[in-house]
């Protein structure tokens, strides 16, 4: 029996306890080990099932506020860029940098926050991210010119990358894998709502208040969340000395990754819009960045504590999930941007009207994001949920090609819903298999950071592909009707001007036949994007077939677990 207190377990008389040199020592050791294992399991179960303190729930609330604000801010500015550029007399180049600065800073910093938080602790770096994001919001709100706008967005991205990834990692630290589906399901709701609400809120603020409120609106939310993080988020400290931890940091890896990733990502963001794909200004940094990332991948086998350890990719389930996450990012970011454009260009809707048309899709995404992870426990597994979600995304993206100039309002409301449900479900469920696949519980933060980085990188690649597909289809199609269009529409001959011209379509005083021809040209270009993203969906589904059904019945806790004492 196992006695209470600190005394070691005692073994009572048992038929398995045999006399003799051969049996006594071996059998008693086995029973002792078994009792010790039972004691550990009982203690762990008690820790998991015990009622969590109020501080836990307040800290979790703060993290949900943070992920909502990040999602809102990352999607809300794009619709306001034309208004900002017009008011502040910004150039095309400045408008481009204002739009891309946030995402670029977020993509580059997320793996760095992940690695540094493993060395210096999550909470301190989370607070640093708060500081950058708040200062960036203030700079943006007060900006007198476009350089200040770009600076504010860059600072927001430096903070937003940490708020996003560390929020996810801290929740993993605070919970055990067995209970994590519930918390991931809850967290999916503010993420989905923020992402969906961002463009509509940005449009409403520009139209009825001021674009500056896109920055100001963050501050009261941060003002609520930060004190909760400061006083309620209690994580266990890392024991090793600070100097020793600093020496272990992968400084060469940080330099290689930051420079190479920046060079790789920048051309993806401007290819086909600011500069052509064939321009040396696109190809040169892209190829140098790609080579640098290959060198970085080779080098990461050398340091004691690498930024992205190779061991994360060894399990089959981890590799399959990371590949699927990349394709999910491609599909999510591309269609979140181009679906509203379709309704505005082809169906002649305003920005707010297009958001209302997509409202059923948005609701479906929120419901799927919130329920899919939470249902993994009752359904006793995640594999079927992932496979069904990928099938829904694939079918839903493919049937978007049915939308056209002549589509009914019912089709406009209903057809994207299947896509919305599938893409929403895949926001959270894949985190479970990849977290279950880690051999060491302290690698959980690394895989979460890597997963979120690949989703954003996939988004940038998807946007670059979609932009290229749009241009390659739109330009030859519009060239057939350009000679018959009025002088003010000749600029549509340049496909790079086509997206920016969409708001003007509603104000054109031209014959209905000419407008219809233009709308059909837009429709063909958007349909090509839908087909391209359907191909990405198929690849994502195929990658998901490599996912294994690993047990989620784990109650290990990492070294920076929640301290309830």
Coordinates of C-alpha atoms in Angstrom, one line a residue:
X1 CA 0.0 0.0 0.0
X2 CA 1.0 3.6 -0.5
X3 CA 1.1 5.5 2.8
X4 CA 0.3 9.2 2.9
X5 CA 3.0 11.7 3.6
X6 CA 6.5 11.7 2.5
X7 CA 7.3 8.1 3.6
X8 CA 8.2 5.7 0.8
X9 CA 5.7 3.1 -0.2
X10 CA 5.7 -0.1 1.8
X11 CA 5.1 -3.6 0.4
X12 CA 2.8 -5.8 2.4
X13 CA 2.8 -9.6 2.3
X14 CA 1.7 -10.8 -1.1
X15 CA 1.7 -14.0 -3.1
X16 CA 4.0 -12.2 -5.5
X17 CA 6.6 -11.5 -2.8
X18 CA 8.7 -14.6 -2.9
X19 CA 11.6 -15.7 -0.7
X20 CA 14.8 -16.6 -2.2
X21 CA 17.7 -14.8 -3.9
X22 CA 16.2 -15.0 -7.4
X23 CA 12.7 -13.8 -6.7
X24 CA 12.6 -11.5 -3.7
X25 CA 14.6 -8.6 -4.9
X26 CA 13.3 -8.5 -8.4
X27 CA 9.6 -8.9 -7.5
X28 CA 9.7 -6.4 -4.7
X29 CA 11.4 -3.9 -7.0
X30 CA 8.6 -4.4 -9.6
X31 CA 5.9 -3.9 -7.0
X32 CA 7.6 -0.8 -5.6
X33 CA 7.9 0.7 -9.1
X34 CA 4.3 -0.1 -9.9
X35 CA 3.2 1.6 -6.6
X36 CA 5.3 4.6 -7.4
X37 CA 3.8 4.9 -10.9
X38 CA 0.3 4.7 -9.4
X39 CA 1.2 7.4 -6.9
X40 CA 2.4 9.7 -9.7
X41 CA -0.7 9.1 -11.8
X42 CA -3.0 9.8 -8.8
X43 CA -1.2 13.0 -8.0
X44 CA -1.3 14.1 -11.6
X45 CA -5.0 13.3 -11.9
X46 CA -5.7 15.2 -8.7
X47 CA -3.8 18.2 -10.0
X48 CA -5.7 18.2 -13.3
X49 CA -9.1 17.6 -11.9
X50 CA -8.8 20.0 -9.0
X51 CA -10.7 23.3 -9.3
X52 CA -8.6 25.9 -10.9
X53 CA -8.0 29.2 -9.1
X54 CA -9.7 32.5 -10.1
X55 CA -6.3 33.8 -11.3
X56 CA -6.3 31.0 -14.0
X57 CA -9.6 32.1 -15.5
X58 CA -8.7 35.8 -15.4
X59 CA -5.4 35.2 -17.1
X60 CA -7.2 33.1 -19.7
X61 CA -9.7 35.9 -20.2
X62 CA -6.8 38.3 -20.8
X63 CA -5.3 36.0 -23.5
X64 CA -8.6 35.8 -25.3
X65 CA -8.9 39.6 -25.3
X66 CA -5.4 39.8 -26.7
X67 CA -5.9 37.3 -29.6
X68 CA -9.2 39.1 -30.5
X69 CA -7.4 42.4 -30.7
X70 CA -4.6 40.9 -32.8
X71 CA -7.0 39.3 -35.2
X72 CA -9.0 42.5 -35.5
X73 CA -6.0 44.6 -36.1
X74 CA -4.4 42.3 -38.6
X75 CA -7.4 42.3 -40.9
X76 CA -8.9 45.8 -40.3
X77 CA -6.4 48.1 -42.0
X78 CA -6.4 46.8 -45.6
X79 CA -9.8 48.5 -46.3
X80 CA -8.6 51.8 -44.8
X81 CA -5.3 52.1 -46.8
X82 CA -6.9 54.1 -49.7
X83 CA -8.5 56.6 -47.3
X84 CA -5.3 57.0 -45.3
X85 CA -3.2 57.5 -48.4
X86 CA -5.6 60.1 -49.8
X87 CA -5.8 62.1 -46.6
X88 CA -2.0 62.0 -45.9
X89 CA -1.0 62.3 -49.6
X90 CA 0.8 59.0 -49.6
X91 CA 2.5 57.5 -52.6
X92 CA 1.8 54.0 -54.0
X93 CA 5.0 52.8 -52.5
X94 CA 4.1 54.2 -49.0
X95 CA 0.7 52.6 -49.3
X96 CA 2.3 49.3 -50.0
X97 CA 4.6 49.5 -47.0
X98 CA 1.7 50.6 -44.7
X99 CA -0.2 47.5 -45.7
X100 CA 2.7 45.0 -45.4
X101 CA 4.7 46.3 -42.4
X102 CA 2.4 44.6 -39.8
X103 CA 2.4 41.2 -41.4
X104 CA 6.1 41.2 -42.2
X105 CA 7.1 42.0 -38.6
X106 CA 4.7 39.4 -37.3
X107 CA 6.0 36.6 -39.6
X108 CA 9.6 37.3 -38.8
X109 CA 9.3 37.8 -35.0
X110 CA 7.0 34.8 -34.1
X111 CA 9.8 32.1 -34.1
X112 CA 12.1 34.6 -32.2
X113 CA 9.5 35.2 -29.5
X114 CA 9.0 31.4 -29.2
X115 CA 12.8 30.7 -28.8
X116 CA 13.5 33.7 -26.5
X117 CA 10.5 32.8 -24.3
X118 CA 12.0 29.4 -23.7
X119 CA 15.2 31.1 -22.4
X120 CA 13.9 34.2 -20.6
X121 CA 10.4 33.2 -19.7
X122 CA 7.0 33.7 -21.4
X123 CA 5.5 36.3 -19.1
X124 CA 8.3 38.9 -19.5
X125 CA 8.3 38.7 -23.3
X126 CA 4.5 38.8 -23.3
X127 CA 4.7 42.1 -21.5
X128 CA 7.3 43.3 -24.0
X129 CA 4.9 42.4 -26.8
X130 CA 2.2 44.4 -25.0
X131 CA 4.5 47.5 -24.9
X132 CA 5.4 47.4 -28.7
X133 CA 1.7 46.8 -29.7
X134 CA 0.4 49.7 -27.5
X135 CA 3.2 52.1 -28.6
X136 CA 2.5 51.2 -32.2
X137 CA -1.2 51.8 -31.8
X138 CA -0.5 55.3 -30.4
X139 CA 1.9 56.1 -33.2
X140 CA -0.6 55.0 -35.8
X141 CA -3.4 56.9 -34.1
X142 CA -1.4 60.2 -34.0
X143 CA 0.4 59.7 -37.3
X144 CA 0.7 63.1 -39.3
X145 CA 2.1 61.4 -42.4
X146 CA 2.7 58.1 -44.1
X147 CA 6.1 57.3 -42.7
X148 CA 4.6 57.6 -39.2
X149 CA 1.8 55.2 -40.3
X150 CA 4.4 52.7 -41.5
X151 CA 6.4 53.1 -38.3
X152 CA 3.2 52.5 -36.2
X153 CA 2.3 49.4 -38.1
X154 CA 5.8 48.0 -37.9
X155 CA 5.8 48.5 -34.1
X156 CA 2.3 46.9 -33.9
X157 CA 3.6 43.9 -35.9
X158 CA 6.7 43.6 -33.6
X159 CA 4.3 43.4 -30.6
X160 CA 1.5 41.5 -32.4
X161 CA 3.8 38.6 -33.3
X162 CA 4.5 38.1 -29.6
X163 CA 0.9 38.6 -28.5
X164 CA -0.4 36.0 -31.0
X165 CA 2.2 33.2 -30.6
X166 CA 2.8 33.6 -26.8
X167 CA -0.9 33.7 -26.1
X168 CA -1.2 30.3 -27.7
X169 CA 1.9 28.9 -26.0
X170 CA 1.0 30.2 -22.5
X171 CA -2.4 28.5 -22.8
X172 CA -0.6 25.2 -23.6
X173 CA 1.6 25.9 -20.5
X174 CA -1.4 26.5 -18.3
X175 CA -3.2 23.3 -19.3
X176 CA -2.5 19.7 -19.9
X177 CA -3.1 18.1 -23.2
X178 CA -6.1 16.1 -21.9
X179 CA -8.1 19.3 -21.2
X180 CA -6.6 21.5 -23.9
X181 CA -9.3 20.8 -26.6
X182 CA -11.9 22.8 -24.5
X183 CA -9.6 25.8 -24.1
X184 CA -8.5 25.8 -27.7
X185 CA -12.2 25.7 -28.7
X186 CA -12.9 28.7 -26.6
X187 CA -9.9 30.6 -27.9
X188 CA -10.9 29.9 -31.5
X189 CA -14.0 32.1 -31.1
X190 CA -12.3 35.5 -30.5
X191 CA -9.8 34.7 -33.2
X192 CA -12.4 33.9 -35.7
X193 CA -14.7 36.9 -34.7
X194 CA -11.7 39.3 -34.8
X195 CA -10.6 38.1 -38.2
X196 CA -14.1 38.4 -39.7
X197 CA -15.1 41.6 -38.0
X198 CA -11.8 43.4 -38.9
X199 CA -12.6 44.5 -42.5
X200 CA -16.2 45.5 -41.7
X201 CA -15.2 47.5 -38.6
X202 CA -12.3 49.2 -40.5
X203 CA -14.8 50.2 -43.2
X204 CA -17.3 51.5 -40.7
X205 CA -14.7 53.5 -38.8
X206 CA -13.4 55.1 -42.1
X207 CA -16.9 56.0 -43.2
X208 CA -18.5 57.2 -40.0
X209 CA -15.6 58.2 -37.7
X210 CA -11.9 58.2 -38.6
X211 CA -9.4 55.7 -39.7
X212 CA -7.3 56.7 -36.6
X213 CA -9.8 54.7 -34.5
X214 CA -8.3 51.5 -36.0
X215 CA -5.4 52.3 -33.7
X216 CA -7.2 53.9 -30.8
X217 CA -9.7 51.0 -30.4
X218 CA -6.8 48.7 -29.3
X219 CA -5.9 50.7 -26.2
X220 CA -9.0 50.2 -23.9
X221 CA -8.8 46.4 -24.7
X222 CA -5.1 46.4 -23.9
X223 CA -5.9 48.4 -20.8
X224 CA -8.2 45.6 -19.5
X225 CA -5.9 42.7 -20.6
X226 CA -2.5 44.0 -19.3
X227 CA -3.4 44.3 -15.6
X228 CA -4.9 40.8 -15.7
X229 CA -1.7 39.4 -17.2
X230 CA 0.5 41.4 -14.8
X231 CA -1.3 40.2 -11.6
X232 CA -3.1 37.0 -12.5
X233 CA -0.8 35.2 -15.0
X234 CA 1.5 33.3 -12.6
X235 CA 3.9 31.0 -14.4
X236 CA 6.7 29.0 -12.7
X237 CA 10.1 30.6 -13.2
X238 CA 13.0 29.1 -15.1
X239 CA 15.6 28.0 -12.5
X240 CA 18.9 28.4 -14.4
X241 CA 20.9 31.6 -14.1
X242 CA 20.2 34.4 -16.6
X243 CA 23.8 34.6 -17.9
X244 CA 23.9 30.8 -18.5
X245 CA 20.6 31.0 -20.4
X246 CA 21.9 33.9 -22.5
X247 CA 25.0 32.0 -23.5
X248 CA 22.8 29.1 -24.7
X249 CA 20.8 31.4 -27.1
X250 CA 21.2 30.6 -30.8
X251 CA 22.5 34.0 -31.8
X252 CA 23.8 32.9 -35.2
X253 CA 20.5 31.2 -35.9
X254 CA 18.6 34.3 -35.0
X255 CA 20.6 36.5 -37.3
X256 CA 20.4 33.9 -40.2
X257 CA 16.6 33.5 -39.8
X258 CA 15.7 37.1 -39.4
X259 CA 17.7 38.3 -42.4
X260 CA 16.8 35.4 -44.7
X261 CA 13.1 35.3 -43.8
X262 CA 12.9 39.1 -44.4
X263 CA 14.5 38.8 -47.8
X264 CA 12.3 35.8 -48.7
X265 CA 9.0 37.3 -47.5
X266 CA 9.3 40.8 -49.0
X267 CA 9.4 39.8 -52.7
X268 CA 6.4 37.5 -52.0
X269 CA 4.5 40.6 -50.8
X270 CA 5.3 42.9 -53.7
X271 CA 5.5 40.4 -56.6
X272 CA 2.9 41.2 -59.3
X273 CA 1.8 44.5 -57.5
X274 CA 4.8 46.7 -56.8
X275 CA 7.2 44.9 -59.1
X276 CA 6.7 42.1 -61.7
X277 CA 7.7 38.6 -60.9
X278 CA 10.3 38.6 -63.6
X279 CA 12.0 41.8 -62.2
X280 CA 15.4 41.5 -60.6
X281 CA 14.0 43.5 -57.7
X282 CA 11.7 40.5 -57.0
X283 CA 13.9 37.6 -58.0
X284 CA 17.2 38.7 -56.4
X285 CA 16.1 39.1 -52.8
X286 CA 13.7 36.1 -53.2
X287 CA 16.6 33.8 -54.3
X288 CA 19.0 35.2 -51.7
X289 CA 16.4 34.7 -49.0
X290 CA 15.6 31.1 -50.1
X291 CA 19.3 30.3 -50.1
X292 CA 19.7 31.8 -46.6
X293 CA 16.8 29.8 -45.2
X294 CA 18.4 26.6 -46.6
X295 CA 21.7 27.5 -44.8
X296 CA 19.7 28.3 -41.7
X297 CA 18.0 24.8 -41.9
X298 CA 21.4 23.2 -42.2
X299 CA 22.9 25.2 -39.3
X300 CA 20.1 24.5 -36.9
X301 CA 21.5 21.0 -36.3
X302 CA 24.6 22.6 -34.6
X303 CA 23.5 24.8 -31.6
X304 CA 22.6 23.4 -28.2
X305 CA 19.3 25.3 -28.2
X306 CA 18.3 26.0 -31.8
X307 CA 15.4 28.3 -32.8
X308 CA 13.7 25.6 -34.8
X309 CA 15.0 22.2 -33.6
X310 CA 15.1 19.5 -36.3
X311 CA 13.5 17.0 -33.9
X312 CA 10.2 18.7 -34.3
X313 CA 9.9 17.4 -37.8
X314 CA 10.8 13.8 -37.0
X315 CA 7.3 12.5 -36.0
X316 CA 5.1 11.7 -39.1
X317 CA 2.1 13.4 -37.5
X318 CA 4.1 16.6 -36.9
X319 CA 5.3 16.8 -40.5
X320 CA 1.9 16.1 -41.9
X321 CA 0.3 18.7 -39.7
X322 CA 2.9 21.4 -40.5
X323 CA 2.5 20.9 -44.2
X324 CA -1.3 21.0 -43.8
X325 CA -1.0 24.2 -41.8
X326 CA 1.0 25.9 -44.6
X327 CA -1.7 25.1 -47.1
X328 CA -4.5 26.2 -44.7
X329 CA -2.7 29.6 -44.5
X330 CA -2.7 29.8 -48.3
X331 CA -6.4 29.2 -48.5
X332 CA -7.5 31.2 -45.5
X333 CA -5.6 34.5 -46.3
X334 CA -6.2 34.4 -50.1
X335 CA -10.0 33.8 -49.9
X336 CA -10.5 36.2 -47.0
X337 CA -9.0 38.9 -49.2
X338 CA -10.5 38.0 -52.6
X339 CA -14.0 36.8 -51.7
X340 CA -15.1 40.3 -50.6
X341 CA -13.5 41.7 -53.7
X342 CA -15.6 39.3 -55.8
X343 CA -18.8 40.6 -54.4
X344 CA -17.7 44.2 -54.7
X345 CA -16.5 43.9 -58.3
X346 CA -18.9 41.2 -59.8
X347 CA -22.0 41.9 -57.8
X348 CA -21.5 45.6 -57.5
X349 CA -21.8 45.6 -53.6
X350 CA -20.3 48.1 -51.2
X351 CA -17.7 46.9 -48.7
X352 CA -20.2 46.8 -45.9
X353 CA -22.8 45.1 -48.1
X354 CA -20.2 42.4 -49.1
X355 CA -19.5 41.8 -45.4
X356 CA -23.2 41.3 -44.8
X357 CA -23.4 38.9 -47.7
X358 CA -20.6 36.9 -46.1
X359 CA -22.1 37.1 -42.7
X360 CA -23.6 33.5 -42.8
X361 CA -20.1 32.3 -43.8
X362 CA -18.6 34.2 -40.9
X363 CA -21.0 32.7 -38.4
X364 CA -20.3 29.2 -39.8
X365 CA -16.6 29.8 -39.3
X366 CA -17.0 31.0 -35.7
X367 CA -19.2 28.0 -34.9
X368 CA -16.8 25.6 -36.5
X369 CA -13.8 27.1 -34.8
X370 CA -15.4 27.0 -31.4
X371 CA -16.9 23.6 -31.6
X372 CA -14.4 21.5 -33.6
X373 CA -11.7 21.4 -30.9
X374 CA -14.1 21.1 -28.1
X375 CA -15.8 18.0 -29.7
X376 CA -12.6 16.1 -30.0
X377 CA -12.9 14.7 -26.5
X378 CA -16.5 13.5 -26.8
X379 CA -15.7 12.0 -30.2
X380 CA -12.6 10.2 -28.9
X381 CA -10.2 11.5 -31.5
X382 CA -9.3 14.2 -33.9
X383 CA -8.4 12.5 -37.2
X384 CA -11.9 12.2 -38.7
X385 CA -12.5 15.8 -37.7
X386 CA -9.4 17.0 -39.6
X387 CA -10.2 14.8 -42.7
X388 CA -13.9 16.0 -42.8
X389 CA -12.8 19.6 -42.4
X390 CA -10.3 19.3 -45.3
X391 CA -13.0 17.7 -47.5
X392 CA -15.4 20.5 -46.7
X393 CA -12.8 23.1 -47.5
X394 CA -11.9 21.4 -50.8
X395 CA -15.5 21.0 -51.9
X396 CA -16.4 24.5 -50.6
X397 CA -13.5 26.2 -52.4
X398 CA -14.3 24.3 -55.6
X399 CA -18.0 25.3 -55.6
X400 CA -17.0 29.0 -55.2
X401 CA -16.4 28.8 -59.0
X402 CA -20.2 28.5 -59.4
X403 CA -20.5 32.1 -58.4
X404 CA -20.8 34.5 -61.4
X405 CA -22.4 37.8 -62.5
X406 CA -25.8 36.0 -62.9
X407 CA -25.7 34.2 -59.5
X408 CA -28.8 34.8 -57.3
X409 CA -28.6 36.4 -53.9
X410 CA -29.3 33.1 -52.3
X411 CA -26.3 31.6 -54.0
X412 CA -24.2 34.5 -52.9
X413 CA -25.2 34.0 -49.3
X414 CA -25.1 30.2 -49.3
X415 CA -22.3 28.9 -51.5
X416 CA -19.3 30.1 -49.3
X417 CA -20.8 28.6 -46.1
X418 CA -19.2 25.2 -46.7
X419 CA -15.8 26.8 -47.2
X420 CA -16.3 28.9 -44.1
X421 CA -17.1 25.9 -41.9
X422 CA -14.1 23.9 -43.0
X423 CA -11.6 26.7 -42.8
X424 CA -12.9 27.7 -39.4
X425 CA -12.6 24.1 -38.0
X426 CA -9.0 23.9 -39.2
X427 CA -8.0 26.9 -37.2
X428 CA -7.6 24.9 -34.0
X429 CA -8.0 21.1 -34.3
X430 CA -4.6 20.5 -36.0
X431 CA -2.9 21.9 -32.9
X432 CA -3.9 18.8 -31.0
X433 CA -2.1 16.1 -33.1
X434 CA 1.1 18.2 -33.3
X435 CA 1.1 18.9 -29.6
X436 CA 0.5 15.2 -28.9
X437 CA 3.4 14.2 -31.2
X438 CA 6.2 16.0 -29.2
X439 CA 8.5 13.6 -27.3
X440 CA 9.4 16.2 -24.7
X441 CA 6.6 18.3 -23.2
X442 CA 8.9 21.4 -23.2
X443 CA 9.0 21.3 -27.0
X444 CA 5.2 22.2 -27.1
X445 CA 6.0 25.9 -27.3
X446 CA 8.3 25.3 -30.3
X447 CA 5.8 23.4 -32.3
X448 CA 3.0 25.9 -31.6
X449 CA 5.3 28.8 -32.7
X450 CA 6.4 26.9 -35.8
X451 CA 2.8 26.0 -36.7
X452 CA 1.7 29.7 -36.5
X453 CA 4.7 30.9 -38.5
X454 CA 4.0 28.4 -41.3
X455 CA 0.3 29.5 -41.4
X456 CA 1.3 33.1 -41.9
X457 CA 4.1 32.2 -44.4
X458 CA 1.5 30.1 -46.3
X459 CA -0.8 33.1 -46.3
X460 CA 1.9 35.3 -47.9
X461 CA 2.6 32.6 -50.5
X462 CA -1.1 32.2 -51.2
X463 CA -1.6 35.9 -51.6
X464 CA 1.4 36.1 -54.0
X465 CA 0.0 33.2 -56.0
X466 CA -3.5 34.6 -56.1
X467 CA -2.2 38.0 -57.2
X468 CA -0.2 36.4 -60.0
X469 CA -3.2 34.2 -61.1
X470 CA -5.5 37.2 -61.1
X471 CA -3.2 39.3 -63.2
X472 CA -2.5 36.5 -65.7
X473 CA -6.2 35.9 -66.3
X474 CA -7.5 39.5 -66.0
X475 CA -5.0 41.2 -68.4
X476 CA -5.6 39.2 -71.5
X477 CA -9.4 39.1 -70.9
X478 CA -9.7 42.9 -70.4
X479 CA -7.5 43.6 -73.4
X480 CA -10.2 42.2 -75.7
X481 CA -12.7 44.9 -74.6
X482 CA -10.4 47.8 -73.7
X483 CA -10.7 49.3 -77.2
X484 CA -14.4 49.7 -76.7
X485 CA -14.3 51.3 -73.3
X486 CA -14.3 55.0 -72.4
X487 CA -11.0 56.8 -71.8
X488 CA -11.4 56.8 -68.0
X489 CA -11.4 53.0 -68.1
X490 CA -8.2 52.5 -70.1
X491 CA -6.2 52.1 -66.9
X492 CA -7.8 48.7 -66.5
X493 CA -5.5 47.5 -69.2
X494 CA -2.9 47.3 -66.4
X495 CA -4.0 44.4 -64.2
X496 CA -2.2 45.9 -61.2
X497 CA -4.7 48.7 -61.2
X498 CA -7.7 46.4 -61.3
X499 CA -8.2 45.7 -57.5
X500 CA -7.7 49.4 -56.6
X501 CA -10.3 50.3 -59.3
X502 CA -13.1 48.2 -57.8
X503 CA -14.7 50.9 -55.6
X504 CA -15.0 53.1 -58.7
X505 CA -17.1 50.5 -60.6
X506 CA -20.3 51.5 -58.7
X507 CA -19.9 55.2 -59.7
X508 CA -19.3 54.6 -63.5
X509 CA -21.7 56.3 -65.9
X510 CA -21.3 53.8 -68.8
X511 CA -23.6 51.6 -70.8
X512 CA -24.9 48.5 -69.0
X513 CA -23.3 46.3 -71.7
X514 CA -19.8 47.7 -71.0
X515 CA -20.2 47.3 -67.2
X516 CA -21.4 43.7 -67.7
X517 CA -18.3 42.9 -69.8
X518 CA -16.0 44.4 -67.2
X519 CA -17.8 42.4 -64.4
X520 CA -17.5 39.2 -66.4
X521 CA -13.7 39.8 -66.8
X522 CA -13.4 40.2 -63.0
X523 CA -15.4 37.1 -62.5
X524 CA -13.1 35.0 -64.7
X525 CA -10.1 36.2 -62.9
X526 CA -11.6 35.4 -59.4
X527 CA -12.7 32.0 -60.7
X528 CA -9.1 31.2 -61.6
X529 CA -8.1 32.0 -58.0
X530 CA -10.8 29.7 -56.7
X531 CA -9.5 26.9 -58.9
X532 CA -5.9 27.5 -57.8
X533 CA -6.9 27.4 -54.1
X534 CA -8.9 24.3 -54.7
X535 CA -5.6 22.7 -55.8
X536 CA -4.0 23.9 -52.5
X537 CA -7.0 22.3 -50.7
X538 CA -6.3 18.9 -52.3
X539 CA -2.7 19.1 -51.3
X540 CA -3.7 20.0 -47.8
X541 CA -6.1 17.0 -47.6
X542 CA -3.5 14.6 -48.9
X543 CA -1.0 15.8 -46.3
X544 CA -3.7 15.2 -43.6
X545 CA -3.8 11.5 -44.5
X546 CA -0.4 11.2 -42.8
X547 CA -1.9 12.2 -39.4
X548 CA -1.8 9.4 -36.7
X549 CA -4.5 9.1 -34.0
X550 CA -2.2 9.8 -31.0
X551 CA -3.5 9.7 -27.4
X552 CA -4.5 13.0 -25.9
X553 CA -4.7 11.4 -22.4
X554 CA -1.6 13.1 -21.3
X555 CA -1.2 15.1 -18.1
X556 CA 2.4 16.3 -18.3
X557 CA 3.2 19.9 -17.6
X558 CA 6.0 22.0 -18.9
X559 CA 8.6 23.9 -16.9
X560 CA 6.7 27.2 -17.2
X561 CA 3.3 25.8 -16.1
X562 CA 0.7 27.8 -14.3
X563 CA 1.6 28.3 -10.6
X564 CA -1.6 28.0 -8.6
X565 CA 0.1 28.4 -5.2

